[in-house]
Short mmCIF file of C-alpha atoms and ligand atoms in Angstrom, two decimals:
data_model
loop_
_atom_site.label_atom_id
_atom_site.label_comp_id
_atom_site.label_asym_id
_atom_site.label_seq_id
_atom_site.Cartn_x
_atom_site.Cartn_y
_atom_site.Cartn_z
CA UNK A 27 76.67 110.08 117.04
CA UNK A 28 77.64 107.90 114.14
CA UNK A 29 79.22 110.18 111.43
CA UNK A 30 79.74 107.33 109.14
CA UNK A 31 77.22 104.27 108.57
CA UNK A 32 77.69 101.60 105.95
CA UNK A 33 74.92 99.26 105.96
CA UNK A 34 74.99 95.97 103.61
CA UNK A 35 77.27 97.59 101.39
CA UNK A 36 78.97 95.69 98.54
CA UNK A 37 81.39 96.41 95.65
CA UNK A 38 81.99 94.53 92.47
CA UNK A 39 84.00 95.50 89.53
CA UNK A 40 82.45 93.62 86.60
CA UNK A 41 81.75 90.18 88.00
CA UNK A 42 84.62 90.39 90.45
CA UNK A 43 83.01 90.80 94.17
CA UNK A 44 85.43 92.83 96.01
CA UNK A 45 83.33 93.65 99.23
CA UNK A 46 79.84 92.01 100.41
CA UNK A 47 77.74 92.73 103.40
CA UNK A 48 79.78 95.36 104.74
CA UNK A 49 78.10 96.91 108.03
CA UNK A 50 80.49 99.71 109.69
CA UNK A 51 79.45 102.34 112.31
CA UNK A 52 81.93 105.09 113.14
CA UNK A 53 81.18 107.65 115.92
CA UNK A 54 82.56 111.26 115.29
CA UNK A 55 86.23 111.52 116.71
CA UNK A 56 87.35 107.94 116.56
CA UNK A 57 90.62 107.03 115.31
CA UNK A 58 89.77 103.93 112.93
CA UNK A 59 92.26 101.79 111.31
CA UNK A 60 91.45 99.45 108.36
CA UNK A 61 93.87 96.76 108.44
CA UNK A 62 94.19 93.42 106.40
CA UNK A 63 96.37 92.08 103.49
CA UNK A 64 97.09 93.77 100.45
CA UNK A 65 94.18 93.23 97.99
CA UNK A 66 91.44 92.62 100.84
CA UNK A 67 89.62 95.75 99.87
CA UNK A 68 90.81 98.44 102.24
CA UNK A 69 91.47 101.03 99.54
CA UNK A 70 87.97 100.26 98.21
CA UNK A 71 86.38 100.73 101.30
CA UNK A 72 88.06 104.34 101.75
CA UNK A 73 87.09 105.32 98.17
CA UNK A 74 83.43 104.36 98.94
CA UNK A 75 83.29 106.26 101.92
CA UNK A 76 85.09 109.25 100.42
CA UNK A 77 82.39 109.09 97.56
CA UNK A 78 85.26 108.54 94.87
CA UNK A 79 83.55 105.47 93.87
CA UNK A 80 79.80 104.53 93.92
CA UNK A 81 78.91 101.14 95.86
CA UNK A 82 77.14 98.32 93.82
CA UNK A 83 74.63 98.16 96.74
CA UNK A 84 73.96 98.94 100.11
CA UNK A 85 73.62 102.24 101.94
CA UNK A 86 76.41 104.58 102.83
CA UNK A 87 75.56 107.57 105.27
CA UNK A 88 78.13 110.35 105.87
CA UNK A 89 77.30 112.94 108.49
CA UNK A 90 73.47 112.18 108.12
CA UNK A 91 73.59 112.25 104.40
CA UNK A 92 72.84 109.07 102.30
CA UNK A 93 75.46 109.66 99.48
CA UNK A 94 73.88 107.43 96.85
CA UNK A 95 70.87 109.79 96.83
CA UNK A 96 72.87 112.93 96.06
CA UNK A 97 73.42 114.27 92.67
CA UNK A 98 76.85 114.29 91.15
CA UNK A 99 77.21 117.99 92.12
CA UNK A 100 75.74 117.75 95.39
CA UNK A 101 78.27 114.80 96.14
CA UNK A 102 81.25 116.86 94.66
CA UNK A 103 80.14 119.74 97.08
CA UNK A 104 79.71 117.85 100.04
CA UNK A 105 82.86 116.04 99.82
CA UNK A 106 84.93 119.04 99.44
CA UNK A 107 83.99 120.34 102.49
CA UNK A 108 83.03 117.24 104.62
CA UNK A 109 86.05 115.01 103.91
CA UNK A 110 89.92 115.50 103.64
CA UNK A 111 91.84 113.12 101.55
CA UNK A 112 95.41 111.75 102.12
CA UNK A 113 95.52 109.27 99.53
CA UNK A 114 98.91 107.44 98.16
CA UNK A 115 97.96 109.17 94.53
CA UNK A 116 97.28 112.63 95.99
CA UNK A 117 100.87 113.98 95.70
CA UNK A 118 101.54 117.54 95.97
CA UNK A 119 101.89 119.34 92.52
CA UNK A 120 105.44 119.64 91.72
CA UNK A 121 105.56 122.75 90.13
CA UNK A 122 103.87 124.50 93.13
CA UNK A 123 105.40 125.44 96.53
CA UNK A 124 103.90 123.87 99.44
CA UNK A 125 101.87 126.98 100.25
CA UNK A 126 100.29 127.03 96.84
CA UNK A 127 99.57 123.27 97.31
CA UNK A 128 98.15 123.55 100.45
CA UNK A 129 95.75 126.68 99.39
CA UNK A 130 94.57 124.91 96.08
CA UNK A 131 91.67 123.30 97.71
CA UNK A 132 90.57 126.86 98.94
CA UNK A 133 90.96 128.27 95.45
CA UNK A 134 88.56 125.49 93.98
CA UNK A 135 85.75 125.99 96.73
CA UNK A 136 86.12 129.94 96.30
CA UNK A 137 87.67 130.54 99.81
CA UNK A 138 88.88 134.45 99.80
CA UNK A 139 92.50 134.98 99.36
CA UNK A 140 93.09 136.22 102.95
CA UNK A 141 91.39 133.45 104.45
CA UNK A 142 93.15 130.96 102.59
CA UNK A 143 96.54 132.57 103.72
CA UNK A 144 95.53 132.81 107.08
CA UNK A 145 94.37 129.07 107.33
CA UNK A 146 97.37 127.65 105.74
CA UNK A 147 99.76 129.66 108.10
CA UNK A 148 97.84 128.28 111.13
CA UNK A 149 98.02 124.70 109.73
CA UNK A 150 101.58 125.17 108.68
CA UNK A 151 102.36 126.13 112.29
CA UNK A 152 100.45 123.57 114.01
CA UNK A 153 102.46 121.00 111.52
CA UNK A 154 105.80 122.24 112.11
CA UNK A 155 106.29 123.58 108.30
CA UNK A 156 105.99 127.05 108.48
CA UNK A 157 109.51 127.27 107.42
CA UNK A 158 109.04 125.38 104.20
CA UNK A 159 105.86 127.10 102.63
CA UNK A 160 108.02 128.84 99.92
CA UNK A 161 109.85 125.70 98.82
CA UNK A 162 108.78 123.33 95.94
CA UNK A 163 108.02 119.66 96.90
CA UNK A 164 111.30 118.37 95.69
CA UNK A 165 113.11 120.78 98.20
CA UNK A 166 111.44 119.39 101.28
CA UNK A 167 111.92 115.90 103.16
CA UNK A 168 109.31 113.27 102.71
CA UNK A 169 108.05 113.96 106.32
CA UNK A 170 107.73 117.71 105.31
CA UNK A 171 105.63 117.06 102.20
CA UNK A 172 103.53 114.37 103.96
CA UNK A 173 102.69 117.14 106.34
CA UNK A 174 101.82 119.43 103.79
CA UNK A 175 99.52 116.95 102.27
CA UNK A 176 97.70 116.84 105.77
CA UNK A 177 97.53 120.86 106.01
CA UNK A 178 96.22 120.53 102.37
CA UNK A 179 93.51 117.89 103.44
CA UNK A 180 92.62 120.00 106.49
CA UNK A 181 92.29 123.44 104.77
CA UNK A 182 88.43 123.45 104.25
CA UNK A 183 87.95 122.11 107.91
CA UNK A 184 86.63 118.62 106.94
CA UNK A 185 85.00 116.56 109.70
CA UNK A 186 86.51 113.54 108.40
CA UNK A 187 90.24 112.46 107.10
CA UNK A 188 90.68 109.43 105.03
CA UNK A 189 94.20 108.32 104.54
CA UNK A 190 95.49 105.59 102.58
CA UNK A 191 98.87 104.21 103.72
CA UNK A 192 99.92 107.62 104.93
CA UNK A 193 103.15 106.53 106.23
CA UNK A 194 104.13 103.94 103.80
CA UNK A 195 106.88 106.19 102.27
CA UNK A 196 108.32 107.56 105.50
CA UNK A 197 111.24 106.28 107.65
CA UNK A 198 110.00 105.44 111.16
CA UNK A 199 110.59 108.71 112.97
CA UNK A 200 108.55 110.55 110.37
CA UNK A 201 105.86 107.87 110.22
CA UNK A 202 105.56 108.55 114.15
CA UNK A 203 105.64 112.16 113.79
CA UNK A 204 102.57 111.94 111.11
CA UNK A 205 100.46 109.65 113.06
CA UNK A 206 101.02 111.82 116.42
CA UNK A 207 99.94 114.66 114.05
CA UNK A 208 96.65 112.96 112.89
CA UNK A 209 96.11 111.71 116.50
CA UNK A 210 96.42 115.45 117.58
CA UNK A 211 93.86 116.41 114.84
CA UNK A 212 91.65 114.11 116.18
CA UNK A 213 91.99 114.90 119.94
CA UNK A 214 92.09 118.90 119.32
CA UNK A 215 89.83 119.47 116.63
CA UNK A 216 87.45 116.39 116.87
CA UNK A 217 88.24 115.20 113.28
CA UNK A 218 87.31 111.62 112.66
CA UNK A 219 90.47 109.65 111.24
CA UNK A 220 90.06 106.57 109.01
CA UNK A 221 93.30 105.00 107.95
CA UNK A 222 93.83 102.10 105.79
CA UNK A 223 97.17 100.54 106.82
CA UNK A 224 98.91 97.15 107.45
CA UNK A 225 101.72 98.72 109.46
CA UNK A 226 101.54 97.67 113.27
CA UNK A 227 102.62 101.14 114.48
CA UNK A 228 99.53 102.74 113.41
CA UNK A 229 97.18 100.09 115.39
CA UNK A 230 98.52 101.78 118.80
CA UNK A 231 96.71 105.07 117.93
CA UNK A 232 93.35 103.30 116.92
CA UNK A 233 90.27 103.62 118.86
CA UNK A 234 88.27 101.26 116.42
CA UNK A 235 90.03 98.48 114.45
CA UNK A 236 88.32 96.88 111.39
CA UNK A 237 89.98 93.89 109.88
CA UNK A 238 89.17 93.41 106.18
CA UNK A 239 90.28 89.88 105.16
CA UNK A 240 88.97 87.59 102.74
CA UNK A 241 85.92 85.87 103.67
CA UNK A 242 86.78 86.04 107.49
CA UNK A 243 86.72 89.65 107.98
CA UNK A 244 86.62 90.67 111.58
CA UNK A 245 85.90 93.81 113.51
CA UNK A 246 86.95 94.76 116.90
CA UNK A 247 86.13 97.92 118.14
CA UNK A 248 84.85 100.26 120.96
CA UNK A 249 81.79 100.75 118.91
CA UNK A 250 79.66 98.16 116.92
CA UNK A 251 81.28 97.42 113.86
CA UNK A 252 81.15 94.73 111.09
CA UNK A 253 82.96 94.66 107.77
CA UNK A 254 83.19 91.75 105.68
CA UNK A 255 85.00 91.41 102.44
CA UNK A 256 83.59 89.18 99.69
P1 ADP B 30 93.88 96.83 99.51
O1 ADP B 30 93.67 98.56 99.77
O2 ADP B 30 93.29 96.09 100.82
O3 ADP B 30 95.17 96.28 99.03
P2 ADP B 30 92.08 97.32 97.23
O4 ADP B 30 90.83 97.94 97.63
O5 ADP B 30 93.30 98.45 96.64
O6 ADP B 30 92.72 96.60 98.47
O7 ADP B 30 91.83 96.16 95.98
C1 ADP B 30 90.99 95.07 96.62
C2 ADP B 30 90.53 94.34 95.19
O8 ADP B 30 89.90 94.99 94.15
C3 ADP B 30 91.83 93.83 94.54
O9 ADP B 30 91.71 92.58 93.99
C4 ADP B 30 92.11 94.69 93.35
O10 ADP B 30 92.60 94.22 92.33
C5 ADP B 30 90.51 94.98 93.11
N1 ADP B 30 90.37 96.39 92.41
C6 ADP B 30 90.66 97.74 92.86
N2 ADP B 30 90.33 98.33 92.17
C7 ADP B 30 89.88 98.02 90.88
C8 ADP B 30 89.35 98.49 89.63
N3 ADP B 30 89.31 99.69 89.46
N4 ADP B 30 88.81 97.56 88.66
C9 ADP B 30 88.97 96.32 88.99
N5 ADP B 30 89.59 95.76 90.27
C10 ADP B 30 89.91 96.61 90.99
#
């Protein structure tokens, strides 16, 4: 089953065309890498899939729901539970401990405290940061902070993880650990992973590669995909 479908999607900012005629089909449990030069529209594509921005045209269907037809409230509720986001801008709150950061989406979603604690504990164990939960972000390493971002994105059991350059601030060893963790989440939990990256190291985990690149966008995939940047 396709968990994500984009049909003839376009995005313009003012009169500046960013994406045009984007068609994309992603089956549940794939590891999709969006690659392409800086400025090609990878982040824009992630923002559209993640419901953070509206498309200018076309249809975006996530887990059977067409997102342009939802009200703003429906869309917020839907995305809160459906999609976990690991974006460059989604830093940990510096004044909160890792535990508080990880459990924050549960507070907003009305998850009972006991459940938040249990879930955060399980995720921390899986991600190898159990010992770091009581610390502030500045007191842990970059790799540990990134793992806390992953735990936070997974707290509400999303079916899809969207990540924008999740390894760009990490050294090679930590980048590899983070990618292995994302792949493990895919394999063990069936979560669909979509990563925008121009790092070659990310490609080896991909089951589907989508190139977003100027007018000659090209897709290369295990399932039918097409993406075109305007
Ligand atoms: P990538 O992630 O591939 O580097 P982006 O999706 O960030 O590319 O950006 C694609 C293009 O869209 C760039 O030319 C960028 O300047 C432009 N862009 C992105 N966001 C906005 C915005 N909010 N307003 C106007 N232009 C934007």
